[in-house]
Structure formats: structure tokens, C-alpha cells
Coordinates of C-alpha atoms and ligand atoms in Angstrom, one line a residue:
X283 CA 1.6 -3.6 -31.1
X284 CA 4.3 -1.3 -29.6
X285 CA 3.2 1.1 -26.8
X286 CA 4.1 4.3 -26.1
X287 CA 5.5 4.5 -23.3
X288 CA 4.5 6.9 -20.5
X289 CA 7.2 6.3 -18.7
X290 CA 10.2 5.4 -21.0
X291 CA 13.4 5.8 -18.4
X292 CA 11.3 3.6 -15.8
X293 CA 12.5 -0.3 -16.1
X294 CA 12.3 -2.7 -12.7
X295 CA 12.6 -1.3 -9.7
X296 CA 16.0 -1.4 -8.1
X297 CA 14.1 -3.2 -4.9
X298 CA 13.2 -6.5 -7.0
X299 CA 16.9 -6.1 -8.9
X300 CA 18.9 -6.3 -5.8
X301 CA 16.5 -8.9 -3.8
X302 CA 16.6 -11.0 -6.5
X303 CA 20.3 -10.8 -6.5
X304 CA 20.5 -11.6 -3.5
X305 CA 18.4 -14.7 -4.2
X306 CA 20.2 -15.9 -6.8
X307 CA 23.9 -15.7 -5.1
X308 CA 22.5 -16.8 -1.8
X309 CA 23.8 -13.0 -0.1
X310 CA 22.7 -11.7 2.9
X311 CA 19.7 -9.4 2.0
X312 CA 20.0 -5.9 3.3
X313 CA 19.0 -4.6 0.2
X314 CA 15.1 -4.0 0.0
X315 CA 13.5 -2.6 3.1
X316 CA 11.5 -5.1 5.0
X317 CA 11.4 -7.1 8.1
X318 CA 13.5 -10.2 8.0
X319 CA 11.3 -12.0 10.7
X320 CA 8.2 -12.4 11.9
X321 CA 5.2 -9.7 12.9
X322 CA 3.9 -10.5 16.1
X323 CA 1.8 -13.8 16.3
X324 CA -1.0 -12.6 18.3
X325 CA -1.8 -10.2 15.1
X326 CA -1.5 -12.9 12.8
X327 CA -4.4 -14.7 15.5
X328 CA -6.7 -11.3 14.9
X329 CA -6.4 -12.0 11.2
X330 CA -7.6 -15.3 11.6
X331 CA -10.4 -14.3 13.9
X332 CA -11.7 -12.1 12.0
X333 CA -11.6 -14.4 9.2
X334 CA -13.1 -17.1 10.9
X335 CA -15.9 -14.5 12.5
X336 CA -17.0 -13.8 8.2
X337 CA -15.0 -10.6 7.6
X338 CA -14.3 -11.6 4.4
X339 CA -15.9 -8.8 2.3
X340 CA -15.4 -5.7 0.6
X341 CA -14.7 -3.4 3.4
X342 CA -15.9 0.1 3.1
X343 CA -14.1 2.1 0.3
X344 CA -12.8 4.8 2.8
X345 CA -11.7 1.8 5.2
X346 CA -13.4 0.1 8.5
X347 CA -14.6 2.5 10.9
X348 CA -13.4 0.9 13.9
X349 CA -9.9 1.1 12.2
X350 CA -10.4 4.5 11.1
X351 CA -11.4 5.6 15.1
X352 CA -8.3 4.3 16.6
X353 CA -5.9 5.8 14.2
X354 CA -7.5 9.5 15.2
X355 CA -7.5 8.4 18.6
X356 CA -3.5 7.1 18.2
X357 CA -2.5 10.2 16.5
X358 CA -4.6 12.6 19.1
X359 CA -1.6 10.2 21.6
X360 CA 1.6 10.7 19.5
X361 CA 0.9 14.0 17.9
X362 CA -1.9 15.6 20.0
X363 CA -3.6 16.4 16.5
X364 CA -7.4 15.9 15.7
X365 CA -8.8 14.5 12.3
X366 CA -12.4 13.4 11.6
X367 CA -12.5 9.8 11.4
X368 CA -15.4 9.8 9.1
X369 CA -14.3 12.8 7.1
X370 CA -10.5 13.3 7.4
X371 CA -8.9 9.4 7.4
X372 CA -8.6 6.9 4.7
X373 CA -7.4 3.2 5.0
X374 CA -5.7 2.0 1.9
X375 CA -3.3 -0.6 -0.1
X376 CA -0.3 0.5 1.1
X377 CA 1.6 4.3 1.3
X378 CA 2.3 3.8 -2.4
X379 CA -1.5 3.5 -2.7
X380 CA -2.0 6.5 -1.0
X381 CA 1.1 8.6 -2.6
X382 CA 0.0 7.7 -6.0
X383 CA -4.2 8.6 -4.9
X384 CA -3.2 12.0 -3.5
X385 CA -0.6 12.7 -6.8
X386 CA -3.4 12.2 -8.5
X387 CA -5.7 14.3 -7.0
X388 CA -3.7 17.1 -7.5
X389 CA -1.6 17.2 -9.9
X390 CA -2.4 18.3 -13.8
X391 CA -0.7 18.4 -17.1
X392 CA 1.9 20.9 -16.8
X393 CA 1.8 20.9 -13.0
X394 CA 5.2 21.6 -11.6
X395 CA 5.8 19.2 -8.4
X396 CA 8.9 19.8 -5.8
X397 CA 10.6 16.8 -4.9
X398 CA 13.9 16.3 -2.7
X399 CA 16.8 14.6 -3.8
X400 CA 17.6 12.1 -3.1
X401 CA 13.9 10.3 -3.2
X402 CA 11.8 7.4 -2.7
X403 CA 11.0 5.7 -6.2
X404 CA 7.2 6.1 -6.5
X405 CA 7.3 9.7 -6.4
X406 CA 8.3 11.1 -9.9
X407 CA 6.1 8.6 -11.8
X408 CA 3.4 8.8 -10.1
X409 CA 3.7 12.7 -11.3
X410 CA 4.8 12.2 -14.9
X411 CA 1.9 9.5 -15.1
X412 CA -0.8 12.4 -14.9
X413 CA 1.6 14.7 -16.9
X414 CA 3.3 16.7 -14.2
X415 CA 6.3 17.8 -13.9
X416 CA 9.2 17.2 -11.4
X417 CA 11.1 19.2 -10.0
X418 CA 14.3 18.2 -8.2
X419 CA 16.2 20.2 -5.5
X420 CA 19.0 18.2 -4.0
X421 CA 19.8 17.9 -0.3
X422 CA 22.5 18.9 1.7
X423 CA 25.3 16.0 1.6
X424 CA 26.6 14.5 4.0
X425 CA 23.8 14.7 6.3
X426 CA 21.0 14.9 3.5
X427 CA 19.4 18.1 5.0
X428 CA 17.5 20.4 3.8
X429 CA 18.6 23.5 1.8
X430 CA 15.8 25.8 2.5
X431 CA 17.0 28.4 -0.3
X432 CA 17.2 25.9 -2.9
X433 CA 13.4 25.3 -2.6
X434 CA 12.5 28.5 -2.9
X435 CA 14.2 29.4 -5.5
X436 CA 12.5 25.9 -7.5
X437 CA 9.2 27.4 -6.8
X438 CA 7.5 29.1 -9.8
X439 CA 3.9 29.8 -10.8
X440 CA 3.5 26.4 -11.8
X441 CA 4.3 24.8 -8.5
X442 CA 1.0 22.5 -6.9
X443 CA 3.0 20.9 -4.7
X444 CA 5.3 19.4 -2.7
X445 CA 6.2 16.2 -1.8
X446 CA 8.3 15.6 1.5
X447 CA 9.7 11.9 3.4
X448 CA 10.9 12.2 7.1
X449 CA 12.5 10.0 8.6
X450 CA 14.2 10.1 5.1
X451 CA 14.5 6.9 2.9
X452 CA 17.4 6.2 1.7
X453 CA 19.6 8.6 4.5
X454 CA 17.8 8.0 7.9
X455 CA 16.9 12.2 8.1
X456 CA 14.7 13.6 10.5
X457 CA 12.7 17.1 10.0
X458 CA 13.5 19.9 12.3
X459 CA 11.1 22.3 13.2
X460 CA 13.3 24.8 11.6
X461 CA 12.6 22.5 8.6
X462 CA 8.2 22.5 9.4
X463 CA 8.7 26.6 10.1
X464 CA 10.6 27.0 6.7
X465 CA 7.7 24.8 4.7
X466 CA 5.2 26.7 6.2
X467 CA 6.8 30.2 5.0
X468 CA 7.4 29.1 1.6
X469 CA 3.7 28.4 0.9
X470 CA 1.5 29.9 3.9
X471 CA 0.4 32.1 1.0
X472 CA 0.6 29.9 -2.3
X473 CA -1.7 27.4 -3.4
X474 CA 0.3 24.6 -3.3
X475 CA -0.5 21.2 -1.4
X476 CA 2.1 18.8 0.4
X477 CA 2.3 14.9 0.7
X478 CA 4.0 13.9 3.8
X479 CA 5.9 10.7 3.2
X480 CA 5.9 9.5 7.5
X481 CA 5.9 6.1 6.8
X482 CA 8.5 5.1 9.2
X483 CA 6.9 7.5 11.9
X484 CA 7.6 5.1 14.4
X485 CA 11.5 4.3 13.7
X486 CA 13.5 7.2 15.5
X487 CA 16.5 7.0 17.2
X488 CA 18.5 8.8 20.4
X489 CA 15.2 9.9 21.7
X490 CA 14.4 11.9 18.5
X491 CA 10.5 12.4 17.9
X492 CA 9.7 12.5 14.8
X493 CA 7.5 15.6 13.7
X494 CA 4.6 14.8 11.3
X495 CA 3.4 18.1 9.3
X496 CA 0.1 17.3 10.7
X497 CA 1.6 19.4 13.8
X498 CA 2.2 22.5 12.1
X499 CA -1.2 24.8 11.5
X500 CA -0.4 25.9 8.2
X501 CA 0.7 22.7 7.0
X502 CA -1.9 20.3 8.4
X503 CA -4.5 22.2 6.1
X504 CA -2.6 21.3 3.0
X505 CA -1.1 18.4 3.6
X506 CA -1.7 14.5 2.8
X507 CA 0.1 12.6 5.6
X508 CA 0.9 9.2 4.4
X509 CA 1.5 6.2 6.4
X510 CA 2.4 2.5 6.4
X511 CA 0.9 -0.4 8.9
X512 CA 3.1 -2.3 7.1
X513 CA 6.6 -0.7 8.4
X514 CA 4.8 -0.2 11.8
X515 CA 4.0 -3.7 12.8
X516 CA 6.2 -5.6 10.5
X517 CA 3.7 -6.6 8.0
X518 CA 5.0 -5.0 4.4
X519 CA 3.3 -7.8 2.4
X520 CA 0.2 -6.9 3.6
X521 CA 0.2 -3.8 2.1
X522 CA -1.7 -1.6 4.1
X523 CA -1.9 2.5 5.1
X524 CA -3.5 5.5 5.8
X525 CA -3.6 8.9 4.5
X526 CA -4.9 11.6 7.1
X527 CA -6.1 15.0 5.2
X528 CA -8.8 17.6 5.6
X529 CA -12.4 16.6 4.6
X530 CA -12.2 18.4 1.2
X531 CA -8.7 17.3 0.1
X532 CA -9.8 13.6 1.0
X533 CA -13.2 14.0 -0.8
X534 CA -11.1 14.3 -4.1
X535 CA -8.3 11.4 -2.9
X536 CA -11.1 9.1 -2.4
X537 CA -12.3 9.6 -5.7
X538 CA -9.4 8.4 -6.9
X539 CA -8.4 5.8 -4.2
X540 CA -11.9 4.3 -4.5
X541 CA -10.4 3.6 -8.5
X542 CA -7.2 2.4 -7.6
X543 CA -8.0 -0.3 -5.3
X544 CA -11.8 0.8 -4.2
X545 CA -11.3 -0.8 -0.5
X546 CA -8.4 -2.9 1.7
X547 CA -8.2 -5.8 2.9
X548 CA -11.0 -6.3 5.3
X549 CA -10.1 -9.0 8.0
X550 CA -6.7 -7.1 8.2
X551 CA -8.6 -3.9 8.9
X552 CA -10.3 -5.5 12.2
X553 CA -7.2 -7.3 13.0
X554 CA -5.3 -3.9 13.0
X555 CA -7.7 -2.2 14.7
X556 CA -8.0 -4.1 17.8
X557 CA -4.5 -4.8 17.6
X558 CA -3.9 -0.2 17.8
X559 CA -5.8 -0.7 21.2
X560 CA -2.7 -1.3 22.8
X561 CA 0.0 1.6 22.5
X562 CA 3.1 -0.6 23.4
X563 CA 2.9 -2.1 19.8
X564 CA 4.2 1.3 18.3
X565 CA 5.7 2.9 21.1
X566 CA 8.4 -0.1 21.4
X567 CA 9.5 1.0 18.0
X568 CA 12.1 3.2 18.6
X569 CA 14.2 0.8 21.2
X570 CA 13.4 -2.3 19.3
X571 CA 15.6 -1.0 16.0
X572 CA 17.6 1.1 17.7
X573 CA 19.4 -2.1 19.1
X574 CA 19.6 -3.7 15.4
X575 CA 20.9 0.2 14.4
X576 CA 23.3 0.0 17.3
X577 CA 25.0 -3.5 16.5
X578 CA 24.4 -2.4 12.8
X579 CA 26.9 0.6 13.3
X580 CA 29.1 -1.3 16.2
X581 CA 30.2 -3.5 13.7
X582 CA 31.0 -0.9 11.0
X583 CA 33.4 0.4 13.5
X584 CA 35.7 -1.9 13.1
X585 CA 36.1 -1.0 9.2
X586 CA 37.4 1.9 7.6
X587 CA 33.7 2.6 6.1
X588 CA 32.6 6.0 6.9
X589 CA 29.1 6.6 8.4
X590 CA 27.0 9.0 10.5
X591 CA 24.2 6.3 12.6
X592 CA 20.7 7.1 10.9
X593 CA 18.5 9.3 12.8
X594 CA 15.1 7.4 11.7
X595 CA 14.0 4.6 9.2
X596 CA 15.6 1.2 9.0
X597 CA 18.6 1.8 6.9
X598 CA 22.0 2.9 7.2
X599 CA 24.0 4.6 4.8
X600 CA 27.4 4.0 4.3
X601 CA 30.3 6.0 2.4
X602 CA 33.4 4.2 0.5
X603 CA 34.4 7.4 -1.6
X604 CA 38.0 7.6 0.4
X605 CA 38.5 4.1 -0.5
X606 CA 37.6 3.2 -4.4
X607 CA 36.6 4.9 -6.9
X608 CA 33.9 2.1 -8.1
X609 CA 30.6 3.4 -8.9
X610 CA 27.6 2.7 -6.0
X611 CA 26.1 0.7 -8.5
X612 CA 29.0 -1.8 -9.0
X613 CA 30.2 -2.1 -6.1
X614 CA 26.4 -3.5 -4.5
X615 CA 25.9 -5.9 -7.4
X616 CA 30.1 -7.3 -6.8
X617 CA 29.4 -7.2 -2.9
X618 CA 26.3 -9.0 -3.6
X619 CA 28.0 -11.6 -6.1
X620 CA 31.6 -12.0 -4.2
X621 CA 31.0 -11.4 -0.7
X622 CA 27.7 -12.1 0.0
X623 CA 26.0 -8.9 1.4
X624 CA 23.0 -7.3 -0.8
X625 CA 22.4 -3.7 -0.2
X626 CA 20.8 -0.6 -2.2
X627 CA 23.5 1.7 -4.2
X628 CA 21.7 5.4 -3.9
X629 CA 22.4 6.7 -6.8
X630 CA 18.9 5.1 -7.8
X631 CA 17.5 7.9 -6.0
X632 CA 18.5 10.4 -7.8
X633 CA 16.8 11.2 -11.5
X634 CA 20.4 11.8 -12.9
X635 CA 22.0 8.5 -10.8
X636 CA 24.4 10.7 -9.4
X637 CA 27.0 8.6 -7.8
X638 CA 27.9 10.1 -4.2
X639 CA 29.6 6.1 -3.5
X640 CA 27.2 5.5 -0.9
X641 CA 25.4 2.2 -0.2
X642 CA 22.1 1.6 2.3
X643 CA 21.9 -1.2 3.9
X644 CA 18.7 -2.2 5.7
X645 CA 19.3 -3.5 9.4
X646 CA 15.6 -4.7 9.7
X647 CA 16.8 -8.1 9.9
X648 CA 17.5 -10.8 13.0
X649 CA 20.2 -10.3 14.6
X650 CA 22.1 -13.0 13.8
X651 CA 22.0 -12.1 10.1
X652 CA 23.0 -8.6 10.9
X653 CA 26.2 -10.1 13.1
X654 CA 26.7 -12.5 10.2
X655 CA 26.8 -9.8 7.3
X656 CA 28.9 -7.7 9.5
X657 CA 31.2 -10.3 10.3
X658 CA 31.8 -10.6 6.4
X659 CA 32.2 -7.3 5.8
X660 CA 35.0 -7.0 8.5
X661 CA 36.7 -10.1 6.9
X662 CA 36.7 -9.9 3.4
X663 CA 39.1 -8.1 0.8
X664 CA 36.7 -4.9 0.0
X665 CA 38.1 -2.9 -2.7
Ligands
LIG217 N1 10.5 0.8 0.5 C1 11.3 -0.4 0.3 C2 12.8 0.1 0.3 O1 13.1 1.3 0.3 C3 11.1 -1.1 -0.9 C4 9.7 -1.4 -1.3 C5 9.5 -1.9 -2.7 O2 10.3 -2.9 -3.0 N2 8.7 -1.3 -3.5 O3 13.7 -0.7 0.2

């Protein structure tokens, strides 16, 4: 029987298209963003401790306490910010899990929801699927920041929320507090929530801090910060976050949450939580990529690819608009095919694909691969 779809213009996510690509042709992969090596043994040794020790069990639907504690006391550390552990903090699958439990907890039919262009995929379904709608205000090109006007002039009766990412997937942006201060005016006086995309929190660059709207008054109380263990400690497949709100906004996110997925893994839970206890395992972030960003970038250099080195996240965009006129889209499925570098074309970010001839590749990756893929792009015949 055919269905009607609720979500018609949605096929396979450009993620599994590319990696399989990649796959297929034998490419370098710095298409999809995850770790191309290993997470730490000795947290793969907590996993299997706790394991071993019977935490095999549903864990409780708002997460493990223990876990829960050490996230409010490591985000008293980096952000100097207090949430209830009991009340205020939820452990779940994954951001996505958490993006699409606090959509849902908001948004109804007819709902207006702000989102910045370009953005992460999950977003606009996760709105359409309970029958809101989006609205898209587009960034400042080149440097993908934020037009302050633009988003107050989108803002209309209808507006429930907003949804925000920094550091920015795909451009590598980092809020300002200019940016926090110009949220905070827009909606001190609406009622209208915010979900706080901060899942590479951890991943800034040239001493940068990243600044989580949990550390602005206004915002805290209306937003749902979401975050990712998985991007932290190099774990994506475990699929594993958080999402920090106040006690009556998570009341209603739990209620979906505990629908979605009801509880996490549990042995991971432990494993994480003992493994938060020391601070080095986050706080070496920013150094650790910032070397893969560096040779990342050193390499491009020596090509006449245009590019500004990414502020945050794992990726790094990079513009051939002076050199060819091939769509974004093209060119990462002929790179991927006749040189052997995957990447993602950005133009997937945007509802209307606009093509701004801009590719992100993800320097997540050992650095041998990254020298390798660079070494092919310096040598090979581009355009
Ligand atoms: N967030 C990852 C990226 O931007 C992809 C995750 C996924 O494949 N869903 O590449």
C-alpha cells in the first residue's frame, strides 16, 4: 500500500551517500564526520567492567545518576553554570535523540521554527514531522555569521522557536557574545524556546572558547542545550548525549525522550561516568584537532583552493568558485570517483541546495590519511 509521505523531499542522507562512495571507489573518507581511529582504550576497559560487573539493564529513563552528577559537576568547570542533576539533565541516544525529543516537545502544527542556513540535516524534519514549520534565514557568506537583522525580521507571531549550532556544522563558526546578547534581545520578551546544537563544544581552535547559551541568563531559561559523548571522546557509534534544560522544559522532553528510546545504553553510562572524572579527556580537545586542522590547512596551502581555517568542529570548508564552475555536488561525487578524496558538497545544507561551490572535508582522521588525501589533492589534475 503506498504511504503518504510525511516527508516527501527527504531521501538518504547525504552522510551514508558519500561514505558509501567512498566505500565503493576505495577514496579517502573525509566525507561523514567521525573519528577515523580509535577512542581511548582505557574507556573501552570501563565498558567492559561494567559489563562484566552486571550493568547490563535498562538504565534509568532520564539516564544513570552517577553520569548525570558529573556532567553538572563538568559544566559547573567549563561553563561555571549550575543545573539539577536530578531535575535539569537527561542522558540520551545520541544529540539527534535529543534534537528530535526537544522539537518535539515544543513544537505544534502550524508552529513557525527559525533555523540558520546553512544547517545540520535533522533539524527541519524533525519540525515538519510534528507539523511545524521552518523557517530559514541564511548566514553571512564567507564567514557563515550571523545576520542579526535577518532574524528578526523572520520572527512573526507564530515563532516557538529557535534552533541554533555553534561551533557550526558544516563552516567551523563560533558564537560571539555579540551573537548570545543579540538572541537574548530578540526573545527576552517572546515566548519562544531555543535548542542549542553544542555538540562539538569541545573542538575550538586559536584559543577560542566556545560559549554555550547556558551562560547567558535569559537564554539558559529557554534553552535545550544539546550535546554529544560521542564527538567528545571519539565514540559516534555509540550514540550517546545529553540535553541540559530547566526542570519544567525537561519534564515535557522526557516525556517524549522516554518514547523515543525510553533509556541509553547502560554499561556505557558507568563507563562514561567514571571516565568524566578526569578533565584531561575533554580539555585535550582543542590541541589534539587543532594539529589535524593545522596540517589539514598546511597542505591546502600549497593549492590554489581558497579557505579561511575553521574556528571549531572537525571540518574544513573549502571554496573552488574562482576555479570551475562545477556544481558542489559534482565535483565531491568526481573527486570521490577520480581522485580518491570523499568529502561533503554543502549545498545539502541548504533547503533550496544552493550551490555556493564549497566542499567540507572532515580532518578527524589519522594523520597519515590526512597527509595522504592532501598529497592527492596537491598532485592531481582538479578541474
Ligand atoms: N554529523 C555527521 C556529519 O556532519 C554525520 C552523522 C550522520 O551520518 N548522521 O558528517
Amino acid at each position: 500500500m503506498p504511504i503518504q509521505s510525511k516527508l516527501p523531499e527527504v531521501g538518504t542522507t547525504i552522510f551514508t551517500i558519500m561514505s558509501k562512495m567512498a566505500s565503493d571507489y576505495q577514496a579517502i573518507n573525509l566525507s561523514q564526520g567521525y573519528p577515523g581511529f580509535n577512542c581511548d582504550p582505557h574507556l573501552i576497559e570501563l565498558v567492559y567492567k561494567y559489563m562484566k560487573e552486571g550493568k547490563n539493564q535498562y538504565a534509568p529513563m532520564s539516564g544513570v545518576p552517577l553520569l548525570r552528577e558529573r556532567l553538572v559537576e563538568k559544566t559547573k568547570k567549563v561553563y561555571g553554570v549550575d543545573y539539577d542533576s536530578e531535575s535539569e539533565v537527561t542522558i540520551v541516544s545520541g544529540a539527534t535523540d535529543a534534537i528530535y525529543s526537544a522539537v518535539t516537545s515544543i513544537v505544534k502544527p502550524g508552529d513557525e521554527v527559525i533555523l540558520l542556513e546553512p544547517a545540520y540535516d535533522c533539524y527541519a524534519p524533525a519540525i515538519k514531522l510534528c507539523g511545524g514549520i521552518p523557517v530559514y534565514v541564511p548566514l553571512n557568506l564567507p564567514d557563515f555569521s550571523i545576520h542579526w537583522n535577518s532574524v528578526k525580521d523572520a520572527l512573526s507571531d507564530k515563532t516557538r522557536l529557535i534552533m541554533v549550532n555553534t561551533p557550526h556544522n558544516p563552516s567551523g563558526y563560533m558564537w560571539t557574545k555579540e551573537d548570545l546578547e543579540n538572541l537574548a534581545q530578540l526573545i527576552v520578551d517572546k515566548d519562544i524556546y531555543v535548542i542549542s546544537d553544542e555538540v562539538y563544544e569541545h573542538i575550538t581552535f586559536d584559543g577560542r572558547k566556545h560559549l554555550s547559551m547556558m551562560t547567558h541568563p535569559v537564554l539558559k531559561e529557554r534553552t535545550f542545550v544539546c550535546g554529544s559523548f560521542g564527538k567528545t571522546f571519539h565514540v559516534t557509534g555509540w550514540k550517546i548525549g545529553y540535553c541540559l534544560a530547566p526542570e519544567e522544559m525537561t519534564r515535557e522532553f522526557r516525556k517524549v525522550h522516554q518514547f523515543v528510546t525510553f533509556s541509553t545504553a547502560t554499561p556505557l553510562q558507568y563507563a562514561l561516568a567514571e571516565y568524566l572524572e578526569d578533565e584531561h579527556h575533554y580539555l585535550e580537545l582543542p590541541d589534539f584537532y587543532q594539529k589535524k586542522r593545522d596540517l589539514f590547512c598546511e597542505g591546502l596551502r600549497e593549492t590554489e583552493l581558497l579557505f579561511t581555517p575553521a574556528q571549531g568542529s572537525f571540518f574544513q570548508q573549502v571554496s573552488y568558485g574562482h576555479l570551475s564552475k562545477e556544481s558542489d555536488f559534482d565535483l565531491a561525487v568526481r573527486w570521490t570517483k577520480e581522485i580518491g578524496v570523499a568529502s561533503i558538497p554543502i549545498s545539502v545544507f541548504f533547503k533550496n541546495k544552493n550551490d555556493h561551490k564549497i566542499l567540507r572535508f572532515c580532518f578527524a582522521k589519522l594523520d597519515e590519511e590526512l597527509e595522504k588525501a592532501i598529497k592527492i589533492i596537491q598532485k592531481s589534475k582538479l578541474f
